[in-house]
PDB file of N, CA and C in Angstrom:
ATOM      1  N   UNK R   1      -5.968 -10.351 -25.757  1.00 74.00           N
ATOM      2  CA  UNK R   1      -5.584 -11.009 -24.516  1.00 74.00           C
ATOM      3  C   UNK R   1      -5.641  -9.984 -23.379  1.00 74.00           C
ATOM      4  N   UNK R   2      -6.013 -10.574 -22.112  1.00 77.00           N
ATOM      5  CA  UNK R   2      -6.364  -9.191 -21.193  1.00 77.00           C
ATOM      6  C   UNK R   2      -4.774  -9.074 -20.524  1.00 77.00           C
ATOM      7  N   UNK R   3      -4.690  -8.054 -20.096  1.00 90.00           N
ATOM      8  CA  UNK R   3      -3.711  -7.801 -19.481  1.00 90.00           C
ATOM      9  C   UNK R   3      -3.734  -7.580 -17.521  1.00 90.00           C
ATOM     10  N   UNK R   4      -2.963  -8.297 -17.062  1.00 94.00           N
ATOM     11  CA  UNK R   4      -2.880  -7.990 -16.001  1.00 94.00           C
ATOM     12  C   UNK R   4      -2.447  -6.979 -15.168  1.00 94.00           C
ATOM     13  N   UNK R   5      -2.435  -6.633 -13.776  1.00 95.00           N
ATOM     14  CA  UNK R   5      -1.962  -5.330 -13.175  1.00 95.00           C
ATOM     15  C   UNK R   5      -1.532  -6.071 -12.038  1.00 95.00           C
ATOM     16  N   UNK R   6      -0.461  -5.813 -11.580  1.00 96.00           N
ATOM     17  CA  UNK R   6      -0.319  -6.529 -10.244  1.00 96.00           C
ATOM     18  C   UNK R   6      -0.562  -5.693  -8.934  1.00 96.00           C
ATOM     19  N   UNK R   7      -1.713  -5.562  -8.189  1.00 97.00           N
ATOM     20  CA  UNK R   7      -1.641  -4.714  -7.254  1.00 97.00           C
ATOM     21  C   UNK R   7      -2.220  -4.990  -5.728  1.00 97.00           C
ATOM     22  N   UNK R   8      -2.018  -4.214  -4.703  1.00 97.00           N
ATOM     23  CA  UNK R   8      -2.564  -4.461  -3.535  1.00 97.00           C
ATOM     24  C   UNK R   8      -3.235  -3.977  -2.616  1.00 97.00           C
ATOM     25  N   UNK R   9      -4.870  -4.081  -3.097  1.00 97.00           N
ATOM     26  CA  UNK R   9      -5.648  -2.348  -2.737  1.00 97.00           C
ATOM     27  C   UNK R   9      -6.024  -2.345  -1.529  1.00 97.00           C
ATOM     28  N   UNK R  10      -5.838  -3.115  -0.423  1.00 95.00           N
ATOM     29  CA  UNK R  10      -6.034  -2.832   0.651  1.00 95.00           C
ATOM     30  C   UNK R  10      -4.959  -2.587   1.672  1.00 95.00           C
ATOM     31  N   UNK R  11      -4.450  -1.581   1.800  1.00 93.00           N
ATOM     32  CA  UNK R  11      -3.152  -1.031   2.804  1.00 93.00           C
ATOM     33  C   UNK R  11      -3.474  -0.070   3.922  1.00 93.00           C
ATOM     34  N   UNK R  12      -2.539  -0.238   4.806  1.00 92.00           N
ATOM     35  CA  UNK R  12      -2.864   0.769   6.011  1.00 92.00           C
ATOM     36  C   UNK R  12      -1.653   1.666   6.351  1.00 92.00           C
ATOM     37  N   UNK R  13      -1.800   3.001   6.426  1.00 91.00           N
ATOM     38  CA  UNK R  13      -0.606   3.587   6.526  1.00 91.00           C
ATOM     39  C   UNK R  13      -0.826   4.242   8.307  1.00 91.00           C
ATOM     40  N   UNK R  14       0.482   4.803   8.325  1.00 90.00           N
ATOM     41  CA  UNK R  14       0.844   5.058   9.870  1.00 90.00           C
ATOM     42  C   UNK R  14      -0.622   6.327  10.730  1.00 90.00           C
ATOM     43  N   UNK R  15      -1.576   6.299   9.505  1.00 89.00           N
ATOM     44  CA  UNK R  15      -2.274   7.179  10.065  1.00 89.00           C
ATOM     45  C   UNK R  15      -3.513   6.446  10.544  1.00 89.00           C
ATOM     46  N   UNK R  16      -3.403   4.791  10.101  1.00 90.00           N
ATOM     47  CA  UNK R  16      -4.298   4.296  10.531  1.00 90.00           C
ATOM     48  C   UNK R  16      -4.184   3.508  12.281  1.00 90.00           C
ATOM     49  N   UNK R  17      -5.234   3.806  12.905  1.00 89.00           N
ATOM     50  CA  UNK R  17      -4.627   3.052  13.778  1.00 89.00           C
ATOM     51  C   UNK R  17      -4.333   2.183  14.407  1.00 89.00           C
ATOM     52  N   UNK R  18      -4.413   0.611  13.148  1.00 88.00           N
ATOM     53  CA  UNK R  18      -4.418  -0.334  12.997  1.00 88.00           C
ATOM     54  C   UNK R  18      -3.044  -1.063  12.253  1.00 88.00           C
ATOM     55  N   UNK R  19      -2.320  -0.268  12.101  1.00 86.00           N
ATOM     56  CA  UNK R  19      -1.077  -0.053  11.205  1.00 86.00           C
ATOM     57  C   UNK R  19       0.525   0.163  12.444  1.00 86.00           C
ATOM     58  N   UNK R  20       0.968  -0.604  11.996  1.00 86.00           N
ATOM     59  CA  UNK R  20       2.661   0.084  12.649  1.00 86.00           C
ATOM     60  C   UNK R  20       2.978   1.496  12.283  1.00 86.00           C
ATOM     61  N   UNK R  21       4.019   1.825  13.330  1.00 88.00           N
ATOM     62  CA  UNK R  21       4.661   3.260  12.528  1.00 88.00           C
ATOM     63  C   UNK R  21       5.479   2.922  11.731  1.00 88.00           C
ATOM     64  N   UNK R  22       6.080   1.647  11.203  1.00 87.00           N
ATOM     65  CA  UNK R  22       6.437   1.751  10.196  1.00 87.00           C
ATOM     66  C   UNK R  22       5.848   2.452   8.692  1.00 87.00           C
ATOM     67  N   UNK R  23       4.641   1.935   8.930  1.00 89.00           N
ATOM     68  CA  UNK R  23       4.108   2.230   7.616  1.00 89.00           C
ATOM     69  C   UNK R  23       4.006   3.637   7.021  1.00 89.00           C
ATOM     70  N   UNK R  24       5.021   4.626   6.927  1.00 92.00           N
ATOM     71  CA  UNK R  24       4.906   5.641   6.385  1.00 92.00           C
ATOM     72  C   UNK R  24       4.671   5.507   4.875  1.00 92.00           C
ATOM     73  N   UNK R  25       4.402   6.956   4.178  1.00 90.00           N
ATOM     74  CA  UNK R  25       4.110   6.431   2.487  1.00 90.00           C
ATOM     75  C   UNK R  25       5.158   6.017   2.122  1.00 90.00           C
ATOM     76  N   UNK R  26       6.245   6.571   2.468  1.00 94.00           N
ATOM     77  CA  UNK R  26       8.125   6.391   1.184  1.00 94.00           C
ATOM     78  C   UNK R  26       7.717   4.992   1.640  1.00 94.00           C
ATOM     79  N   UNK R  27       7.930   4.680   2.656  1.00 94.00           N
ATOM     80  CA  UNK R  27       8.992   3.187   2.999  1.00 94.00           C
ATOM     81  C   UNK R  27       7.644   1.906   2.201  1.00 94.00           C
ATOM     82  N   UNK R  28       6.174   2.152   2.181  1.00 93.00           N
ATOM     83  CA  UNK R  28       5.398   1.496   1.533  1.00 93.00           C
ATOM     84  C   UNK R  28       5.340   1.354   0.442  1.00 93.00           C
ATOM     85  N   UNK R  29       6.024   2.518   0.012  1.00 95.00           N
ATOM     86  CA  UNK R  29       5.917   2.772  -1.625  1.00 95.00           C
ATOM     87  C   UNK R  29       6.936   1.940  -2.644  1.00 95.00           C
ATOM     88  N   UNK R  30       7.956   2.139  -1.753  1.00 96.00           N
ATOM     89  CA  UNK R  30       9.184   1.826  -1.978  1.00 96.00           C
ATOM     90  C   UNK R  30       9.130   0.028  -2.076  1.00 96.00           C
ATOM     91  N   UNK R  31       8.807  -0.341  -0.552  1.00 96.00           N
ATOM     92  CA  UNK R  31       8.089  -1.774  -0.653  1.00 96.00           C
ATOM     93  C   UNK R  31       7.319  -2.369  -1.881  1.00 96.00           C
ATOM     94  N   UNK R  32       6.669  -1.806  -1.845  1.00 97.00           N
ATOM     95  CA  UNK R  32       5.683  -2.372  -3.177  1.00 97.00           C
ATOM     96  C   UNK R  32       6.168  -2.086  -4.050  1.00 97.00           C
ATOM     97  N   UNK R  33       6.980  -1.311  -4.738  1.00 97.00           N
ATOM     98  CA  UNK R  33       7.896  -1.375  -5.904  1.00 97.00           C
ATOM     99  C   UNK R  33       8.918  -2.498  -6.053  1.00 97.00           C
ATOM    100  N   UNK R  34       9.295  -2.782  -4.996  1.00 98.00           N
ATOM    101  CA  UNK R  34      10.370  -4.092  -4.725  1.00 98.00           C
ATOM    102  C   UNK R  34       9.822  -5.406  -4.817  1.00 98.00           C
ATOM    103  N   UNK R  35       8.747  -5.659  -4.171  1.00 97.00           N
ATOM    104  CA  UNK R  35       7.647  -6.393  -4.660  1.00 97.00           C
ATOM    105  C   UNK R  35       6.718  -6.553  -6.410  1.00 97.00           C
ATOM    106  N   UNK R  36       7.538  -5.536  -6.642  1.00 97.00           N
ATOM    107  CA  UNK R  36       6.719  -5.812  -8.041  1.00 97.00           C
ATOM    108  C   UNK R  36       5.686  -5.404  -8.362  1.00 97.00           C
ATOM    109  N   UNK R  37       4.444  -4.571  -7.403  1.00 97.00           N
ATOM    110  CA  UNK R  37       3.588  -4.123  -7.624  1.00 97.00           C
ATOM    111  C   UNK R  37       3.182  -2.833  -8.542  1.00 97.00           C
ATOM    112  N   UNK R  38       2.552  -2.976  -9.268  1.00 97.00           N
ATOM    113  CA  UNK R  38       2.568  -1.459 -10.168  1.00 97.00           C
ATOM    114  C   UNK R  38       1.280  -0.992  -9.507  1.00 97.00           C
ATOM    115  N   UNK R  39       0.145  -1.033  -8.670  1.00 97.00           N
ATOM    116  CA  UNK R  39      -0.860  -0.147  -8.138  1.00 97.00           C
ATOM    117  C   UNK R  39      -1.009  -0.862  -6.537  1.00 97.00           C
ATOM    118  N   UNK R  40      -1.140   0.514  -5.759  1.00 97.00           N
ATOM    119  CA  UNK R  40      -1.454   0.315  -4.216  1.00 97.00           C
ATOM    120  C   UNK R  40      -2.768   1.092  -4.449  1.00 97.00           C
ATOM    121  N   UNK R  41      -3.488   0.919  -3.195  1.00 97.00           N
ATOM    122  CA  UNK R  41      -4.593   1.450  -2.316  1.00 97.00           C
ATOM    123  C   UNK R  41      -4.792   2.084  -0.737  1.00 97.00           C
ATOM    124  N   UNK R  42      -3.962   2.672  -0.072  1.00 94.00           N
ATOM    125  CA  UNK R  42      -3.880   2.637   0.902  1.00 94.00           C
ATOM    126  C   UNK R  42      -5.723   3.320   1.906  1.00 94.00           C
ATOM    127  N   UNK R  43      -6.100   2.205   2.718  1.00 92.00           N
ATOM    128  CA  UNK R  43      -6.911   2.403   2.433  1.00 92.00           C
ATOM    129  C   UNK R  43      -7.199   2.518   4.385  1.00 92.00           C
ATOM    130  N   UNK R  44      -6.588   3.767   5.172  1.00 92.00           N
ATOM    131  CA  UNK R  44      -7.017   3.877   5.976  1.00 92.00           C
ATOM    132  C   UNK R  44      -8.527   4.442   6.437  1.00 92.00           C
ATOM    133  N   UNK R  45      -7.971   3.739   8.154  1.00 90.00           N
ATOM    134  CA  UNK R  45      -9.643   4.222   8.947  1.00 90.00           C
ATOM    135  C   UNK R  45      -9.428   5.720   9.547  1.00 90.00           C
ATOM    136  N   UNK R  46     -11.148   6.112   9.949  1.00 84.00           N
ATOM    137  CA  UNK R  46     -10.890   7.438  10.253  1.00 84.00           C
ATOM    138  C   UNK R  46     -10.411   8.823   9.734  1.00 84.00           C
ATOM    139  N   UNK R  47     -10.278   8.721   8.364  1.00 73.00           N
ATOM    140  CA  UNK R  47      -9.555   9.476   7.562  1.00 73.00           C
ATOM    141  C   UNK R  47     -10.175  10.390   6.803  1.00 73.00           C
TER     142      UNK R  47
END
């Protein structure tokens, strides 16, 4: 049986500049753990 991953590979962190300043790594990380996610992607521009 396959197993699933729950994750969300397209993210923008505060370095993008399309992103809030919220989005630092802790407070995203932290988010998506609360959410349930076991894999992120943060996947800024310009970088």
């Amino acid at each position: 049986m396959p197993k699933f991953v729950t994750a969300d590979l397209h993210l923008h962190s505060v370095l993008s500049p399309c992103a809030s300043r919220e989005m630092l790594p802790s407070p995203v990380i932290w988010r998506a753990k609360e959410l349930g996610l076991q894999m992120i992607a943060v996947t800024d521009h310009n970088t």
